[in-house]
Amino acid sequence: MPTPKTATSAVQASSPVTVLKGVGAQLATKLEKLGITTLQDLLFHLPRQYADRTRITPIGSLQPHQNVVIQGEVRGTSIVFGKRRSLLCRIQDGTGTISLRFYHFSNAQRNNLSTGSIIRCYGETRRGASGLELYHPEYQIINQYEVEQGLEQTLTPIYSITEGITQSRLRSLIKQALTMAKGIYFPSLLPNYGEEDGHTQSLFEPLGYLHAPPKEADLHQLLEGQHPYQQLLIMEELTAYQLSLLRLRDKRQQQPATALACDQAAKHAFLKRLSFSLTQAQARVINQIEQDLQMATPMMRLLQGDVGAGKTVVAAMAALQAVANDKQVAIMAPTEILAEQHRQSFEQWFAPFNIRIGWLTGRQKVRERREQLEQLKEGITQIVVGTHALFQEDVVFNDLAFIIIDEQHRFGVHQRLSLRHKGINETDGEEYTIPHQLIMTATPIPRTLAMSAYADLDYSVIDELPKGRIPVETVIISQQKRQAIIERIQYACQQGRQAYWVCTLIEQSEALEAQAAEEAAEILTASLPNIAIGLVHGRLKPQEKDDIMARFKAGQIDLLVATTVIEVGVDVPNASLMIIENPERLGLAQLHQLRGRVGRGSTASHCVLLYGDALSLQGKERLKAMRTTTDGFKIAEIDLELRGPGEVLGTRQTGDIDFILADLRRDLPLMPTIKDHAQELLMSHPENAAAITRRWLGTSERYANA
Ligand code: ADP
Ligand code: MG
């Protein structure tokens, strides 16, 4: 049991990395890029991956994507001229053969790989043109005496590195650090973990183990992050993350915001003119927001509601509260079409109250834009609806107190922050305020994930659809039955209904997608001569796009051929049939969004998933989920299971979170415990709360923007 004091050694956990041999100012700067400035930082820079270089794997037993050492005899080396010239070297060990492939190679290298040489290689197996291959493996030619020697004694850690620092450099630094840090006490900072004699267990041994696991360690367990030592450290890291989000929240709550009193009369007048009554869920959420807005601290609330749940009207009522206090509101949508739709709804709902709605998009004419900016600045505009254009530097508000962001997953977190700065009037000196924020999303993030990834936000859900909606019936059909589907469109349109035909592409290229949609439209026009067909895609001019959407909304277009640009928010209740070509190319959440465009009226709606020939088994499973449920939350759970939170949350958000060991998806089950730990640390061990964030996040608050 190490003692907490290390009087014998001058080196401490907090010593700078420059105490290590060979680390000068230059290398220290590079290490800093990895968040490493102290000895402790270096030791907590743990590997996520390992390679087993303690033994040689028989070539005959190799599978793709294994990190291995192999050894064999070179059977021939030649230059192949394919798409790219490469050097191919075949080796054999008596159990099988494999090729090494080099795209960059020298003549010397080519000569060195001569037939009959014995070679040892380290690398990851891949499927290549000649069967299994290793691309650019590390290798050495060995003589017959070395055949049994030179293998590693421990598993080899693979670290995340940065430019100018190689794996082997980092490995040797960490080795050195481990030797130097022997005897330093690295207390476990979680509450109640391994207490003995009044001291928590030292983490030195777990750290040493994870940097150099013994030969006989369970590699699979380590790769899955399931080793008890990893779990212990993951708990610390996630607790640190949780604490940083809580602190972010805390900081925000210490900032001033404008308290917006609720104007009951305005609210009732608004409700009275609405053509429907609110669902219970809507009413509940509006109450939550109403309460928040009355506070003199900034609201930061995430509102989730499945497609069609009616978030817009909730946003409108919240906006009304700000306007009733003579403050300005900005509402931002990710696409022009969606922003336009919000503008129409807002104009319609607010017309009786003489509330002035502004409009800002990137594609406005100069003069119009100037006018809009002028009115915003003067405070004539009360609610401004727009796209990213709201972020532009020249946009100045008169008195912005409330920001609403729709379909949040489409925006990066940083954009969210930059809009918030618009509300801070710096000329006011000390008396600045931070605008309230409402963030809306139809991507149903499973609750546990939402609570961990957005622990700094409050959270509301509209978990009820307006009455009278009939669930969309989904069918999965092969593209070979396209003709039958076309007849179905014909029939639906003759009945006065409308339909969508959605084209998807693997590559996210607007140009290619537009082309695919154009072709589909041509074919459909030829087969459906009596049907009015419109085409909308991301390459149209905004004016053209708006015109077509308006005509579709007005019922002048029966069938709208579209790309996934219609994904978010478009509302045409009379459309009751949607065909999605190659649905297997999209994520479930995205399919769910698309499907949400139908089933908005009172007729029964259908969604046809027209899959391509190459549908995989997993692809089929996923599509089946679409058929069996219309519950966005269930679909999100399945999506999370199949694709991970990076996809579900949008890579931007999770990509920002730069964990060392943790993985939000894999470690989700730990979250409830983590929350408890974080609370307990704050309550009973605030010094540990500070130490644990310092340990895992450094001073830079790495997750602050996540
Ligand atoms: P989303 O939550 O997907 O943004 P919208 O706000 O676009 O949904 O609402 C979808 C449609 O439902 C709109 O036409 C809207 O006017 C209508 N709507 C909203 N709330 C109700 C309600 N309580 N009863 C009936 N229709 C409603
Ligand atoms: Mg919406």
XYZ file of C-alpha atoms and ligand atoms in Angstrom:
734
model
C 0.000 0.000 0.000
C 1.718 3.192 -1.120
C 1.652 6.044 1.304
C 0.105 9.322 0.233
C 3.319 11.208 0.771
C 6.313 10.725 -1.450
C 8.895 12.561 0.526
C 11.765 10.640 -1.022
C 11.241 11.760 -4.565
C 11.187 15.294 -5.843
C 9.118 14.205 -8.792
C 5.372 14.610 -8.345
C 2.273 13.865 -10.307
C 2.127 17.522 -11.212
C 5.739 17.738 -12.384
C 6.047 19.019 -15.950
C 6.839 16.489 -18.666
C 10.191 18.175 -19.105
C 11.450 16.231 -16.067
C 11.660 13.278 -18.441
C 14.872 12.569 -20.241
C 14.698 13.703 -23.836
C 11.742 16.035 -23.406
C 12.646 19.595 -24.248
C 10.514 22.596 -24.970
C 9.792 21.465 -28.504
C 8.481 18.024 -27.614
C 6.615 19.494 -24.653
C 4.705 21.712 -27.061
C 3.766 18.725 -29.158
C 2.639 16.787 -26.110
C 0.520 19.721 -25.095
C -1.506 19.181 -28.242
C -2.521 15.862 -26.738
C -3.509 17.595 -23.526
C -0.347 16.398 -21.826
C 1.612 18.850 -19.729
C 2.390 16.945 -16.535
C 3.607 13.521 -15.577
C 0.098 12.643 -14.473
C -1.297 13.701 -17.852
C 1.150 11.410 -19.570
C 0.251 8.444 -17.393
C -3.450 9.039 -17.888
C -2.996 9.154 -21.642
C -4.177 5.582 -21.877
C -4.337 3.422 -24.973
C -7.695 2.518 -26.505
C -6.154 -0.104 -28.720
C -3.653 -2.865 -28.237
C -1.709 -5.107 -30.530
C -0.468 -8.498 -29.561
C 3.175 -8.643 -30.562
C 4.004 -11.270 -28.001
C 3.291 -14.112 -30.362
C 3.329 -14.903 -34.029
C -0.033 -15.620 -35.600
C -0.190 -18.398 -38.191
C -1.057 -16.849 -41.539
C -3.664 -19.518 -42.177
C -5.706 -18.391 -39.163
C -5.865 -14.683 -39.998
C -9.111 -12.775 -40.235
C -9.570 -9.259 -41.627
C -8.953 -6.327 -39.255
C -6.601 -8.066 -36.879
C -3.533 -6.383 -35.517
C -0.936 -9.101 -35.690
C 2.636 -10.234 -35.967
C 3.269 -12.705 -38.735
C 6.434 -14.356 -39.874
C 7.188 -16.204 -43.057
C 9.276 -16.664 -46.117
C 9.154 -14.245 -49.030
C 7.859 -16.108 -52.079
C 8.087 -13.312 -54.580
C 7.978 -9.523 -54.880
C 6.703 -7.624 -57.865
C 5.398 -4.288 -58.955
C 1.749 -4.341 -59.960
C 0.192 -1.705 -62.160
C -3.367 -1.278 -61.072
C -5.248 1.945 -60.451
C -2.183 2.865 -58.451
C 1.246 1.350 -58.860
C 2.206 -0.746 -55.858
C 4.769 -3.212 -54.620
C 3.300 -6.576 -53.731
C 5.215 -9.086 -51.678
C 3.843 -12.572 -51.062
C 4.861 -14.438 -47.959
C 4.154 -17.936 -46.747
C 4.564 -19.680 -43.405
C 3.392 -23.227 -44.009
C -0.178 -22.497 -42.874
C -1.067 -20.055 -45.631
C 0.002 -17.073 -47.707
C -0.624 -13.353 -47.466
C 0.511 -10.266 -49.365
C 2.175 -7.114 -48.159
C 1.294 -4.072 -50.210
C 3.287 -0.846 -50.425
C 2.161 2.165 -52.395
C 5.270 4.076 -51.518
C 8.445 2.088 -51.889
C 12.061 2.406 -52.856
C 14.197 0.205 -55.043
C 16.244 -0.736 -52.024
C 13.116 -1.928 -50.309
C 12.160 -3.949 -53.316
C 15.553 -5.624 -53.419
C 15.477 -6.206 -49.708
C 12.279 -8.229 -49.980
C 14.000 -10.909 -51.977
C 12.611 -14.379 -52.435
C 13.672 -16.775 -49.704
C 14.186 -14.127 -46.984
C 12.514 -14.635 -43.644
C 10.452 -11.627 -42.675
C 8.535 -10.567 -39.574
C 5.739 -8.021 -40.019
C 3.439 -6.027 -37.757
C 0.245 -4.663 -39.155
C -3.482 -4.827 -39.581
C -4.977 -7.340 -41.954
C -7.315 -6.083 -44.644
C -9.204 -7.497 -47.520
C -7.316 -6.501 -50.651
C -7.199 -7.310 -54.318
C -5.082 -10.421 -53.727
C -7.013 -11.713 -50.700
C -5.834 -10.774 -47.212
C -3.189 -8.069 -47.252
C -1.166 -5.925 -44.907
C -0.755 -2.337 -46.143
C 2.530 -0.705 -45.326
C 3.336 -2.996 -42.412
C 6.293 -2.424 -40.152
C 8.651 -5.270 -40.969
C 12.143 -6.626 -40.508
C 14.166 -9.232 -42.312
C 15.480 -11.685 -39.739
C 18.077 -14.396 -39.770
C 17.405 -17.949 -38.666
C 18.727 -17.343 -35.132
C 16.218 -14.584 -34.534
C 13.219 -16.636 -35.536
C 12.316 -17.357 -31.940
C 13.469 -14.060 -30.493
C 12.656 -10.410 -30.272
C 8.959 -10.749 -29.577
C 7.415 -8.326 -27.103
C 6.961 -9.418 -23.519
C 3.776 -7.403 -22.994
C 0.833 -6.384 -25.163
C 1.656 -3.333 -27.212
C -0.388 -0.196 -26.451
C -1.584 1.916 -29.348
C -2.059 5.535 -28.380
C -3.777 8.446 -29.954
C -0.921 10.544 -31.254
C -0.385 13.813 -33.005
C 1.921 15.159 -35.669
C 5.545 14.902 -34.698
C 5.072 12.175 -32.107
C 5.233 8.558 -33.180
C 3.805 5.563 -31.368
C 7.217 4.322 -30.414
C 8.271 7.732 -29.107
C 5.196 7.967 -26.926
C 5.618 4.387 -25.757
C 9.129 4.987 -24.591
C 8.174 8.254 -22.875
C 5.401 6.539 -20.980
C 7.698 3.694 -20.032
C 10.136 6.184 -18.646
C 7.371 8.041 -16.837
C 6.133 4.827 -15.238
C 9.570 4.134 -13.850
C 9.971 7.653 -12.601
C 6.502 7.740 -11.038
C 6.970 4.596 -8.996
C 5.940 5.458 -5.481
C 3.874 8.482 -6.450
C 0.392 8.253 -5.049
C -2.343 8.655 -7.652
C -5.451 8.439 -5.529
C -8.625 7.135 -7.021
C -10.887 10.163 -6.912
C -14.241 8.437 -7.007
C -16.217 8.434 -3.784
C -15.751 5.321 -1.655
C -13.587 3.530 -4.101
C -11.211 1.045 -2.513
C -10.726 2.875 0.762
C -8.106 1.414 3.012
C -6.659 3.011 6.093
C -8.445 6.217 5.256
C -6.800 6.484 1.848
C -8.292 5.569 -1.447
C -6.463 3.052 -3.519
C -3.620 4.263 -5.655
C -4.177 4.026 -9.370
C -0.526 3.438 -10.085
C -0.926 -0.265 -10.558
C -3.960 -0.038 -12.882
C -2.110 2.566 -14.949
C 0.982 0.400 -15.217
C -1.122 -2.574 -16.193
C -3.040 -0.728 -18.892
C 0.085 0.733 -20.465
C 1.743 -2.667 -20.618
C -0.677 -5.535 -20.081
C 1.027 -8.884 -19.516
C 1.157 -11.420 -22.316
C -1.576 -13.529 -20.813
C -4.007 -10.613 -20.400
C -7.392 -11.000 -22.067
C -6.876 -8.977 -25.245
C -10.500 -9.117 -26.257
C -11.627 -7.763 -22.898
C -9.106 -4.938 -23.149
C -10.196 -4.032 -26.665
C -13.794 -3.883 -25.486
C -12.860 -1.621 -22.597
C -14.211 -4.186 -20.154
C -11.157 -4.874 -18.015
C -11.918 -3.916 -14.390
C -9.028 -1.433 -14.429
C -10.419 0.172 -17.563
C -13.882 0.293 -16.074
C -12.504 1.974 -13.006
C -10.789 4.644 -15.053
C -13.714 5.048 -17.435
C -15.860 5.778 -14.388
C -13.445 8.515 -13.439
C -13.326 9.958 -16.901
C -17.089 10.014 -17.356
C -17.526 11.496 -13.910
C -15.093 14.220 -14.893
C -17.076 14.806 -18.067
C -20.316 14.946 -16.139
C -18.837 17.402 -13.671
C -17.624 19.619 -16.476
C -21.113 19.760 -17.956
C -22.602 20.528 -14.572
C -20.077 23.274 -14.125
C -20.917 24.662 -17.523
C -24.508 24.753 -16.437
C -23.568 26.363 -13.178
C -21.559 29.052 -14.866
C -24.423 29.813 -17.154
C -26.822 30.066 -14.308
C -24.678 32.683 -12.697
C -25.028 34.854 -15.739
C -27.851 37.338 -15.995
C -30.775 37.012 -18.374
C -33.864 39.119 -18.849
C -36.769 37.789 -16.823
C -39.746 37.586 -19.176
C -43.038 37.819 -17.368
C -45.820 35.658 -18.702
C -48.620 37.600 -20.296
C -51.674 35.447 -19.606
C -53.998 37.631 -21.660
C -51.812 37.400 -24.760
C -51.470 33.676 -24.266
C -55.207 33.131 -24.092
C -55.855 35.341 -27.058
C -53.329 33.326 -29.028
C -54.838 29.987 -28.014
C -58.314 31.174 -28.834
C -57.390 31.914 -32.414
C -55.612 28.653 -32.947
C -57.517 26.185 -35.135
C -56.767 23.303 -32.771
C -56.342 22.803 -29.071
C -52.995 21.868 -27.616
C -52.193 18.328 -26.659
C -51.511 17.731 -22.988
C -47.857 17.236 -23.758
C -47.650 20.554 -25.576
C -49.366 22.337 -22.711
C -47.008 20.782 -20.192
C -43.923 21.764 -22.156
C -45.187 25.296 -22.653
C -45.589 25.581 -18.917
C -42.035 24.433 -18.338
C -40.702 26.981 -20.792
C -42.920 29.709 -19.377
C -41.412 29.118 -15.944
C -37.858 29.177 -17.246
C -38.359 32.398 -19.152
C -39.542 34.172 -16.038
C -36.185 33.619 -14.429
C -33.370 36.120 -14.472
C -30.962 33.325 -15.430
C -30.731 32.097 -18.994
C -32.892 29.164 -19.973
C -31.110 26.398 -21.840
C -33.669 23.808 -22.701
C -33.689 20.951 -25.155
C -37.132 20.192 -26.505
C -37.627 16.853 -28.117
C -40.710 15.842 -29.940
C -41.259 13.302 -32.620
C -41.965 14.517 -36.144
C -45.404 16.039 -36.279
C -45.671 16.368 -32.523
C -46.239 20.099 -32.919
C -43.093 21.816 -31.713
C -43.561 24.916 -33.839
C -46.610 26.153 -32.014
C -44.787 25.654 -28.723
C -41.957 27.778 -30.065
C -44.442 30.414 -31.148
C -46.039 30.632 -27.729
C -42.660 30.914 -26.085
C -41.754 33.672 -28.540
C -44.955 35.453 -27.642
C -43.844 35.677 -24.027
C -40.690 37.527 -25.039
C -42.504 39.811 -27.430
C -45.026 40.676 -24.730
C -42.054 41.970 -22.741
C -40.904 44.128 -25.660
C -37.955 41.898 -26.377
C -36.744 40.386 -29.619
C -36.745 36.718 -30.555
C -34.683 34.886 -33.176
C -35.769 31.559 -34.553
C -33.350 29.653 -36.670
C -33.946 26.672 -38.935
C -31.365 24.591 -40.799
C -32.813 24.970 -44.282
C -34.441 27.659 -46.319
C -37.557 25.563 -46.860
C -38.015 24.975 -43.194
C -37.335 28.569 -42.256
C -39.854 29.662 -44.866
C -42.432 27.353 -43.382
C -41.865 28.752 -39.922
C -42.200 32.231 -41.302
C -45.543 31.350 -42.835
C -46.815 29.747 -39.637
C -45.635 32.642 -37.525
C -47.076 35.228 -39.878
C -50.378 33.439 -39.865
C -50.526 32.962 -36.102
C -49.276 36.418 -35.205
C -51.057 38.482 -37.848
C -54.017 39.255 -35.543
C -51.623 40.618 -32.922
C -49.673 42.926 -35.198
C -46.404 41.302 -34.335
C -43.743 42.096 -36.897
C -41.915 39.099 -38.280
C -38.534 39.600 -39.900
C -36.798 37.318 -42.351
C -33.113 36.666 -42.901
C -31.548 34.107 -45.174
C -28.261 33.870 -47.008
C -29.896 34.135 -50.385
C -31.692 37.402 -49.941
C -31.225 40.305 -52.305
C -28.865 42.947 -50.992
C -31.517 45.597 -50.678
C -34.002 43.379 -48.924
C -31.350 42.199 -46.551
C -30.286 45.715 -45.739
C -33.864 46.614 -44.945
C -34.277 43.599 -42.727
C -31.064 44.366 -40.860
C -32.144 47.940 -40.365
C -35.455 46.905 -38.861
C -33.794 44.394 -36.592
C -31.368 46.960 -35.329
C -34.054 49.550 -34.804
C -36.143 47.063 -32.877
C -39.004 47.248 -35.363
C -38.742 43.520 -36.029
C -39.967 41.561 -33.044
C -39.438 38.019 -34.196
C -36.876 37.202 -36.852
C -37.013 33.880 -38.656
C -34.061 32.684 -40.653
C -31.292 30.266 -41.477
C -27.567 30.352 -40.724
C -27.669 33.897 -42.028
C -28.687 34.939 -38.530
C -25.096 34.298 -37.465
C -23.513 36.735 -39.815
C -21.408 39.373 -38.235
C -23.383 42.298 -39.574
C -26.584 41.081 -37.913
C -27.228 43.352 -34.976
C -30.208 43.058 -32.696
C -31.864 45.817 -30.783
C -32.733 43.753 -27.748
C -32.489 40.027 -28.292
C -33.659 38.072 -25.285
C -34.603 34.677 -26.660
C -33.170 32.338 -29.265
C -35.005 29.323 -30.661
C -33.115 26.768 -32.682
C -35.049 24.197 -34.642
C -33.681 20.805 -35.643
C -30.642 21.323 -33.541
C -28.821 18.240 -34.799
C -28.226 19.999 -38.087
C -26.147 22.693 -36.505
C -22.746 22.517 -34.936
C -22.479 23.392 -31.320
C -20.234 26.304 -32.089
C -22.826 27.933 -34.257
C -25.221 27.665 -31.400
C -22.776 29.531 -29.222
C -22.018 32.247 -31.717
C -25.664 33.156 -31.991
C -25.861 33.476 -28.262
C -23.222 36.157 -28.363
C -25.554 38.239 -30.467
C -27.662 38.783 -27.428
C -24.808 40.184 -25.413
C -24.708 43.881 -25.796
C -21.187 44.769 -24.856
C -21.679 48.507 -24.850
C -23.822 48.000 -21.787
C -20.662 47.278 -19.889
C -21.438 45.338 -16.760
C -25.141 45.083 -17.373
C -25.127 42.574 -20.177
C -27.615 39.742 -20.359
C -27.519 36.330 -21.980
C -30.484 35.341 -24.128
C -32.654 32.392 -23.184
C -32.345 29.432 -25.512
C -34.733 26.770 -26.655
C -33.285 23.998 -28.764
C -35.723 21.792 -30.609
C -35.093 18.458 -32.209
C -37.150 15.739 -33.804
C -34.307 13.267 -33.609
C -35.488 11.343 -30.636
C -32.362 10.901 -28.610
C -32.814 8.085 -26.108
C -33.221 9.604 -22.712
C -30.125 8.136 -21.100
C -27.987 9.363 -23.934
C -29.560 12.786 -23.910
C -29.015 13.110 -20.202
C -25.378 12.230 -20.476
C -24.436 13.975 -23.678
C -26.436 17.094 -22.805
C -26.201 17.085 -19.044
C -25.825 20.841 -19.122
C -29.293 21.295 -20.603
C -32.791 21.039 -19.228
C -34.888 18.606 -21.079
C -38.526 18.503 -22.202
C -40.343 15.980 -24.337
C -43.555 16.187 -26.308
C -44.430 12.525 -26.091
C -47.849 12.651 -27.658
C -49.052 13.290 -31.177
C -52.067 15.497 -31.907
C -55.316 13.588 -31.892
C -56.687 12.029 -35.032
C -53.364 11.132 -36.587
C -53.437 7.698 -38.143
C -50.097 5.886 -37.948
C -48.342 5.628 -41.286
C -48.348 2.127 -42.677
C -44.962 1.116 -44.009
C -44.233 -1.549 -46.600
C -40.909 -2.841 -47.813
C -40.843 -3.673 -51.505
C -38.163 -4.556 -54.038
C -37.400 -2.069 -56.778
C -38.338 -4.733 -59.247
C -41.965 -4.036 -58.387
C -41.620 -0.394 -59.282
C -44.407 -0.574 -61.876
C -47.005 -1.584 -59.301
C -45.959 1.350 -57.156
C -46.326 3.762 -60.026
C -49.887 2.560 -60.501
C -50.499 3.135 -56.845
C -49.363 6.739 -57.186
C -51.697 7.175 -60.120
C -54.597 5.935 -58.043
C -53.797 8.039 -54.989
C -53.465 11.212 -57.032
C -56.734 10.536 -58.838
C -58.347 10.390 -55.423
C -57.109 13.940 -54.829
C -54.232 12.980 -52.607
C -50.593 13.894 -53.011
C -47.369 11.933 -52.907
C -43.625 12.246 -52.432
C -40.987 10.329 -54.337
C -37.682 10.578 -52.532
C -34.331 9.811 -54.140
C -31.321 8.958 -52.034
C -27.653 8.609 -52.822
C -24.757 6.996 -51.064
C -22.459 9.915 -51.576
C -23.444 13.168 -50.028
C -23.149 15.135 -53.211
C -25.855 17.651 -53.923
C -25.023 17.583 -57.614
C -25.324 13.813 -57.986
C -28.393 13.717 -55.826
C -30.016 16.396 -57.924
C -29.186 14.425 -61.048
C -30.748 11.255 -59.646
C -33.891 13.169 -58.779
C -34.023 14.705 -62.244
C -33.810 11.295 -63.836
C -36.471 9.868 -61.572
C -38.726 12.803 -62.387
C -38.265 12.210 -66.109
C -39.163 8.549 -65.858
C -42.169 9.253 -63.678
C -43.375 12.007 -65.991
C -43.282 9.556 -68.870
C -45.243 6.899 -66.989
C -47.730 9.248 -65.337
C -48.822 11.675 -68.059
C -51.936 12.877 -66.225
C -50.214 13.689 -62.996
C -48.668 17.064 -62.202
C -45.112 16.355 -61.174
C -42.755 18.771 -59.436
C -39.076 18.427 -58.720
C -37.180 19.842 -55.794
C -33.532 19.429 -54.874
C -30.700 21.259 -53.225
C -29.348 22.745 -56.439
C -32.401 24.778 -57.320
C -32.423 28.470 -56.688
C -34.198 29.235 -53.434
C -36.883 31.082 -55.315
C -37.534 28.071 -57.536
C -37.556 25.744 -54.582
C -39.950 27.924 -52.688
C -42.244 28.191 -55.693
C -42.420 24.461 -56.108
C -42.992 23.851 -52.412
C -45.709 26.484 -52.424
C -47.387 24.863 -55.411
C -47.194 21.466 -53.761
C -48.678 22.891 -50.604
C -51.449 24.520 -52.629
C -52.236 21.191 -54.313
C -51.156 22.279 -57.803
C -48.508 19.601 -57.838
C -49.640 16.021 -57.197
C -46.353 14.222 -57.019
C -43.232 15.826 -55.647
C -39.988 14.188 -56.650
C -37.402 15.249 -54.137
C -34.036 14.586 -52.632
C -33.575 14.371 -48.903
C -33.767 18.170 -48.738
C -37.367 17.689 -47.717
C -36.256 15.707 -44.722
C -36.884 18.211 -42.015
C -40.123 19.777 -41.095
C -41.991 20.212 -44.388
C -45.674 20.193 -43.624
C -48.255 19.257 -46.296
C -51.122 17.468 -44.560
C -52.756 16.332 -47.822
C -49.736 14.265 -48.816
C -50.458 10.703 -47.819
C -48.082 8.556 -49.840
C -44.306 8.500 -49.766
C -41.993 6.345 -51.806
C -38.371 6.217 -50.739
C -35.921 4.812 -53.243
C -32.984 2.898 -51.774
C -33.975 3.493 -48.179
C -31.105 1.229 -47.119
C -28.753 4.133 -47.783
C -30.170 6.215 -44.980
C -30.055 5.948 -41.234
C -33.241 4.958 -39.459
C -33.588 8.324 -37.825
C -33.411 9.984 -41.202
C -35.965 7.579 -42.656
C -38.213 8.299 -39.743
C -37.868 12.018 -40.416
C -38.741 11.522 -44.042
C -41.680 9.347 -43.276
C -42.916 12.008 -40.906
C -43.758 14.134 -43.954
C -46.840 11.965 -44.457
C -49.478 11.011 -41.935
C -50.037 14.645 -41.038
C -53.627 14.824 -42.145
C -56.713 12.775 -41.385
C -56.357 10.175 -44.180
C -54.502 6.921 -43.739
C -50.974 7.288 -45.096
C -48.479 4.889 -46.583
C -44.755 4.777 -46.869
C -43.152 2.490 -49.435
C -39.524 1.566 -48.912
C -38.295 0.628 -52.359
C -35.082 -1.220 -51.683
C -32.303 -2.003 -54.150
C -30.882 -5.373 -55.125
C -27.922 -5.330 -52.809
C -29.821 -5.209 -49.541
C -27.763 -6.822 -46.791
C -29.143 -8.858 -43.948
C -28.515 -6.106 -41.445
C -30.056 -3.666 -43.900
C -33.173 -5.759 -43.976
C -33.321 -5.890 -40.177
C -33.120 -2.135 -40.033
C -35.876 -1.632 -42.573
C -38.065 -4.072 -40.692
C -37.790 -1.828 -37.665
C -39.352 0.895 -39.772
C -42.275 -1.343 -40.542
C -42.919 -2.478 -37.021
C -42.892 0.863 -35.265
C -43.657 4.519 -35.882
C -42.365 5.503 -32.483
C -39.363 7.723 -33.042
C -37.880 6.876 -29.670
C -37.952 3.165 -30.339
C -36.402 3.754 -33.731
C -33.713 5.849 -32.126
C -32.940 3.076 -29.666
C -32.516 0.645 -32.534
C -30.424 3.127 -34.459
C -28.272 3.667 -31.420
C -27.833 -0.054 -31.091
C -26.893 -0.496 -34.737
C -24.913 2.609 -35.469
C -23.776 4.231 -32.256
C -24.352 7.671 -30.798
C -22.026 9.395 -33.222
C -24.592 8.875 -35.929
C -27.606 9.356 -33.746
C -26.494 12.591 -32.181
C -24.793 13.809 -35.298
C -21.063 13.340 -35.469
C -20.485 16.946 -34.692
C -21.654 16.652 -31.150
C -20.034 13.412 -30.153
C -17.043 14.114 -32.335
C -16.374 17.100 -30.139
C -16.099 14.895 -27.131
C -12.578 13.726 -27.115
C -12.557 10.937 -24.561
C -9.400 9.099 -23.658
C -10.959 5.802 -22.619
C -14.695 6.265 -22.493
C -17.143 5.636 -25.305
C -20.603 7.049 -24.728
C -22.385 4.272 -26.506
C -20.499 1.397 -25.004
C -20.461 2.887 -21.534
C -24.019 4.138 -21.486
C -25.047 1.646 -18.782
C -22.605 3.344 -16.400
C -24.354 6.677 -16.721
C -26.747 6.456 -13.757
C -23.851 5.584 -11.452
C -21.770 8.357 -12.944
C -24.489 10.889 -12.199
C -24.563 9.760 -8.592
C -20.802 9.964 -8.318
C -20.757 13.450 -9.731
C -23.418 14.632 -7.290
C -21.692 13.040 -4.360
C -18.331 14.510 -5.230
C -19.863 17.957 -5.485
C -21.629 17.592 -2.148
C -19.046 15.830 -0.032
C -15.669 16.010 -1.758
C -15.478 19.229 -3.731
C -11.675 19.045 -3.669
C -11.847 15.719 -5.450
C -14.322 17.112 -7.952
C -11.764 19.717 -8.896
C -8.939 17.184 -8.961
C -10.798 14.717 -11.136
C -11.626 17.271 -13.808
C -8.058 18.487 -13.703
C -6.860 14.921 -14.117
C -9.020 14.033 -17.110
C -9.757 17.328 -18.757
C -6.670 19.313 -17.963
C -6.983 23.027 -17.498
C -8.304 23.509 -20.987
C -11.833 22.225 -20.347
C -11.636 19.963 -23.302
C -15.341 19.179 -23.271
C -16.555 22.675 -22.621
C -18.074 23.046 -26.054
C -19.485 19.588 -26.349
P -42.954 19.211 -35.624
O -42.986 18.910 -34.181
O -42.559 18.036 -36.440
O -42.150 20.445 -35.944
P -45.122 20.851 -36.505
O -44.926 21.904 -35.503
O -44.685 21.156 -37.895
O -44.455 19.499 -36.052
O -46.633 20.421 -36.475
C -47.160 19.509 -37.391
C -48.569 19.881 -37.784
O -49.445 19.657 -36.705
C -48.735 21.345 -38.126
O -49.605 21.446 -39.213
C -49.310 21.947 -36.882
O -50.035 23.102 -37.145
C -50.208 20.822 -36.402
N -50.454 20.806 -34.960
C -49.620 21.189 -33.985
N -50.182 20.986 -32.779
C -51.401 20.443 -33.002
C -52.458 20.004 -32.155
N -52.383 20.093 -30.835
N -53.578 19.502 -32.745
C -53.658 19.404 -34.076
N -52.690 19.804 -34.937
C -51.581 20.315 -34.401
Mg -40.602 21.070 -36.997
